[in-house]
mmCIF file of C-alpha atoms in Angstrom:
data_model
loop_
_atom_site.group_PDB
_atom_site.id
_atom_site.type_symbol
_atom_site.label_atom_id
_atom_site.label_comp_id
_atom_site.label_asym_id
_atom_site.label_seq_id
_atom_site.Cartn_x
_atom_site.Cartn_y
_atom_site.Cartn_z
ATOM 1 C CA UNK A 20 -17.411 -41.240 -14.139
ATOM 2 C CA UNK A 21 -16.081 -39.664 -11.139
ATOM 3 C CA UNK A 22 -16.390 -36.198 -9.778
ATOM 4 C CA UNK A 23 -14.743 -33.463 -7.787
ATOM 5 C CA UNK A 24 -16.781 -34.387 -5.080
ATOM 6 C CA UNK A 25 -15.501 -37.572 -4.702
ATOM 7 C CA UNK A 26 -11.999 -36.627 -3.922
ATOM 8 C CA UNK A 27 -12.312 -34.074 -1.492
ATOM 9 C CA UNK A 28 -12.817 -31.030 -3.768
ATOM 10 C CA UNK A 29 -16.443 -30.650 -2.839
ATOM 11 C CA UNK A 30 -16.012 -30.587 1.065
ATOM 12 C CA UNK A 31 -16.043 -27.131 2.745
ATOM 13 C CA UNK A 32 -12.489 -26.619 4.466
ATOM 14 C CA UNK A 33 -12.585 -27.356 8.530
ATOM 15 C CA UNK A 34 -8.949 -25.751 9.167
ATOM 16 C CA UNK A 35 -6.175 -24.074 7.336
ATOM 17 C CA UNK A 36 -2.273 -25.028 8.993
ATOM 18 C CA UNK A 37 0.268 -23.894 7.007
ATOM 19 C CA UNK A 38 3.720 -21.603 8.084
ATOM 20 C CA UNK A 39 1.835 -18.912 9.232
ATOM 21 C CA UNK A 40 -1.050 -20.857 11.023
ATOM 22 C CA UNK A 41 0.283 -21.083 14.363
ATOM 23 C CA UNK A 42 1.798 -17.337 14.454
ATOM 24 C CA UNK A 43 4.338 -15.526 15.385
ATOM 25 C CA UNK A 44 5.650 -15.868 12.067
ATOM 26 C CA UNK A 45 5.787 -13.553 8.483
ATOM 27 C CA UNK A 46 6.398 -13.891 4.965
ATOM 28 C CA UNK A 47 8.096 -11.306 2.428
ATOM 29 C CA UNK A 48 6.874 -10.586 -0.733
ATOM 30 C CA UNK A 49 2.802 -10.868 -0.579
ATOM 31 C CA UNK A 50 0.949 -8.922 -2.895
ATOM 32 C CA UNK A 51 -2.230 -9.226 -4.401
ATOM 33 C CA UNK A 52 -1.568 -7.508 -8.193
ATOM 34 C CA UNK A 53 1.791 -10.344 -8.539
ATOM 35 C CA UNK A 54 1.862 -12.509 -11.345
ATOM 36 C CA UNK A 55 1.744 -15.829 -9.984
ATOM 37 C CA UNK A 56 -1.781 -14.809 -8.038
ATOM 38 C CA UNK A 57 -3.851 -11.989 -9.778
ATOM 39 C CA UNK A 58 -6.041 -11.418 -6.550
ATOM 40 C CA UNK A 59 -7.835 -8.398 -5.384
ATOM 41 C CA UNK A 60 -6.301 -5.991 -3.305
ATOM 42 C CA UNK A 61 -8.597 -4.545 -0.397
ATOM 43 C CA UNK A 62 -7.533 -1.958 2.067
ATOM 44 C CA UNK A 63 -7.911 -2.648 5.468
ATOM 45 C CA UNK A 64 -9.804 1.174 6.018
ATOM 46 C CA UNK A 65 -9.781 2.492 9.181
ATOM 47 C CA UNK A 66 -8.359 0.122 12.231
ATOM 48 C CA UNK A 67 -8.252 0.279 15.649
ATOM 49 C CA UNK A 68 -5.369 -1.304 17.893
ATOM 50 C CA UNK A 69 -5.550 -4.975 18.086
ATOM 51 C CA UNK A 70 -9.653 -5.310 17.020
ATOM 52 C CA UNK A 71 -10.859 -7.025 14.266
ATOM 53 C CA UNK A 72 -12.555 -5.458 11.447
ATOM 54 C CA UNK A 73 -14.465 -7.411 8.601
ATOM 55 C CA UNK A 74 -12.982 -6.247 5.516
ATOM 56 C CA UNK A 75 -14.696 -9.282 2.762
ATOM 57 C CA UNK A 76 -17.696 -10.916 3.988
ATOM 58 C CA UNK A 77 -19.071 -13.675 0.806
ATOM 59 C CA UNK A 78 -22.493 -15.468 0.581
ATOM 60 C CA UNK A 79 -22.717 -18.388 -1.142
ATOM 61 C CA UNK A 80 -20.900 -20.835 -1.941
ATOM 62 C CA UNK A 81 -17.634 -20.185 -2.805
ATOM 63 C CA UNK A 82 -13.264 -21.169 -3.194
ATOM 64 C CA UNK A 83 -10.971 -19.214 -2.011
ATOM 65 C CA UNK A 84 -7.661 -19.720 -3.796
ATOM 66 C CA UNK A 85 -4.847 -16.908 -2.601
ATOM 67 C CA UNK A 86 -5.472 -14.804 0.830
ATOM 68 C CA UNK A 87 -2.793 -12.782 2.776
ATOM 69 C CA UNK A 88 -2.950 -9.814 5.088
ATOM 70 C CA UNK A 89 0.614 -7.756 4.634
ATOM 71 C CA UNK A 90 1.781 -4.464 5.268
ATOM 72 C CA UNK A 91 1.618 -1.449 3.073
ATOM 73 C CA UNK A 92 4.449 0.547 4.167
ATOM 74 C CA UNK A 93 7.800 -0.354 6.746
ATOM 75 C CA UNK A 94 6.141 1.076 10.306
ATOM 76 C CA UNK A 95 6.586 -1.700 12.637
ATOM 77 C CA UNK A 96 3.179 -3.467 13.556
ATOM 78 C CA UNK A 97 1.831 -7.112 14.139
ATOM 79 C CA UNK A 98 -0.848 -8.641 12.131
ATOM 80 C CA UNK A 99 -3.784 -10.436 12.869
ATOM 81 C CA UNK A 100 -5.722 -12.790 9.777
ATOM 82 C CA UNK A 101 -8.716 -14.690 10.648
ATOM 83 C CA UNK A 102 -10.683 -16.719 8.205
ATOM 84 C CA UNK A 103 -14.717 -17.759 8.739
ATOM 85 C CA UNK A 104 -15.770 -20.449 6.417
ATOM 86 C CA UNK A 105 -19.495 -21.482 6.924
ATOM 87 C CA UNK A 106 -19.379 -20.077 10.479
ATOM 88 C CA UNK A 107 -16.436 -21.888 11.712
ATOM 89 C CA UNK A 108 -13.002 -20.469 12.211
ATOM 90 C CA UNK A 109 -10.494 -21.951 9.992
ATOM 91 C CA UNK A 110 -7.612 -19.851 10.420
ATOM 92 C CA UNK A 111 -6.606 -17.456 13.021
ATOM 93 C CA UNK A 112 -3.095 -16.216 13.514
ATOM 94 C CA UNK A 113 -1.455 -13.202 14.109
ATOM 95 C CA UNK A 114 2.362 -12.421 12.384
ATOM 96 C CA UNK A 115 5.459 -11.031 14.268
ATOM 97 C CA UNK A 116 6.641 -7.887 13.996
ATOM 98 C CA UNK A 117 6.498 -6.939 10.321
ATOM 99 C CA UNK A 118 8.800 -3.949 8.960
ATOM 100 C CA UNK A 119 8.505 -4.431 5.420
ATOM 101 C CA UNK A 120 6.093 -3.459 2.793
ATOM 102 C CA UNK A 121 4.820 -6.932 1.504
ATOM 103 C CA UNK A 122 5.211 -8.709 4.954
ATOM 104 C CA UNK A 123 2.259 -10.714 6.406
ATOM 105 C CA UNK A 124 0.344 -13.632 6.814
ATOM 106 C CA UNK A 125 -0.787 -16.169 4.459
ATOM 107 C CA UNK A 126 -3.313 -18.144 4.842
ATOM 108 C CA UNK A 127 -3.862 -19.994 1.393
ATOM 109 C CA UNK A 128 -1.514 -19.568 -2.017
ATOM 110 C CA UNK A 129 1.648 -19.290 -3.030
ATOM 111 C CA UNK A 130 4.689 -17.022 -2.571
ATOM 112 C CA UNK A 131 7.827 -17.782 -4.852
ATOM 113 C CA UNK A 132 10.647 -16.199 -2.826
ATOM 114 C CA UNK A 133 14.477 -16.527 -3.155
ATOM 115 C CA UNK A 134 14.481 -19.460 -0.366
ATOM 116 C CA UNK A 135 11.308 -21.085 -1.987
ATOM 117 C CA UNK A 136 7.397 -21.632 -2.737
ATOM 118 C CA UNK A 137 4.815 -22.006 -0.094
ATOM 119 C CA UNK A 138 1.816 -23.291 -1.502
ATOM 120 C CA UNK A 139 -1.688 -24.816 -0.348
ATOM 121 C CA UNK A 140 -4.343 -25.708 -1.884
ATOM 122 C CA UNK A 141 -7.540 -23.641 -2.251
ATOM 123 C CA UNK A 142 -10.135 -23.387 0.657
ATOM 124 C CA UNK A 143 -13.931 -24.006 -0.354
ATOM 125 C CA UNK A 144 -17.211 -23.049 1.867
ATOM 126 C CA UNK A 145 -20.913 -24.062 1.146
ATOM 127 C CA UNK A 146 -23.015 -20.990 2.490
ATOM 128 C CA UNK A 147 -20.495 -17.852 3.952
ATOM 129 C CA UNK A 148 -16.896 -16.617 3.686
ATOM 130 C CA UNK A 149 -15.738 -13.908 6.038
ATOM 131 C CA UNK A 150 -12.466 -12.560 6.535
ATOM 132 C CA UNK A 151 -11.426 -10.269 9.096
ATOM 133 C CA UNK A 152 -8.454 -8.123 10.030
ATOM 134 C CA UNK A 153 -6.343 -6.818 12.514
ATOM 135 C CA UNK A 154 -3.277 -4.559 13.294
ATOM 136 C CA UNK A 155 -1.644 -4.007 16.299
ATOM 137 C CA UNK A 156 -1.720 -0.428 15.456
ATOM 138 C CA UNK A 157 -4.398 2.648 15.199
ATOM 139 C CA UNK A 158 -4.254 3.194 11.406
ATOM 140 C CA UNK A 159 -5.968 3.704 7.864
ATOM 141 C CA UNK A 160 -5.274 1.980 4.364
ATOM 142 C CA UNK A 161 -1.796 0.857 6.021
ATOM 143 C CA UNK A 162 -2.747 -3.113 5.845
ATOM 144 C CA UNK A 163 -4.410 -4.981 3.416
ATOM 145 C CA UNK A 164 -5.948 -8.145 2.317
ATOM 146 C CA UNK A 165 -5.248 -10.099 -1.092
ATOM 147 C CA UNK A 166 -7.769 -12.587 -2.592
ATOM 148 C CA UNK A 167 -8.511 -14.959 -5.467
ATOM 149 C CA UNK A 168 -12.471 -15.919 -5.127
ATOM 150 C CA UNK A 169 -13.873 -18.353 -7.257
#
């Protein structure tokens, strides 16, 4: 009989590269209440320029199968995504410019857009999850965060 384990599927995730993983890069379209990802919507709260805020911190063991940081509304600002998975940075990566409601990062999922899917698969950790946010603006409730936790 074999198990999950054996393939991969038990082993905590050491890095996340994907479209958005190097920067300087967005995606349209993210959302966390679409139907292709049902995730949880959290609002970023109150920011401050270009610092990091934890916005979902997760003990335990845990996957992690859709997460993007996007824009709320079209006022031009960068933003920054960085995933902890059992203490180690997996993803860090902050977007271009985004102007568009929906625009942002994506760190694991899938977005079906008009030019195409990006999809990954999902990210697992063994003892902590933490994600944290940034904007390159002073704001509240104007970015958010998107998940699917298992």
């Amino acid at each position: 009989m074999s198990t999950l384990s054996q393939f991969g599927g038990g082993a905590a995730t050491r890095s996340i590269i994907n479209f958005c993983s190097s920067g300087g890069t967005n995606l349209a379209t993210l959302t966390a209440n679409g139907s292709n990802n049902c995730a949880r919507e959290v609002l970023s709260g109150a920011l401050t320029a270009a610092t990091l805020k934890d916005v979902v911190s997760i003990t335990g063991p845990g996957q992690i199968d859709y997460l993007a940081a996007y824009a709320k509304n079209t006022t031009s600002r960068t933003v920054r995504l960085v995933v902890i998975l059992d203490g180690t940075t997996v993803f860090d990566a902050t977007s271009s410019a985004v102007t568009a409601n929906g625009s942002g990062l994506l760190a694991v999922g899938q977005v079906i857009a008009g030019s195409g899917t990006q999809r990954s698969a999902p990210i697992r950790f063994n003892a902590s999850g933490l994600i944290r946010l940034a904007s390159s603006l002073t704001e509240t409730d104007n970015v958010a965060v998107g998940y699917a936790l298992l």
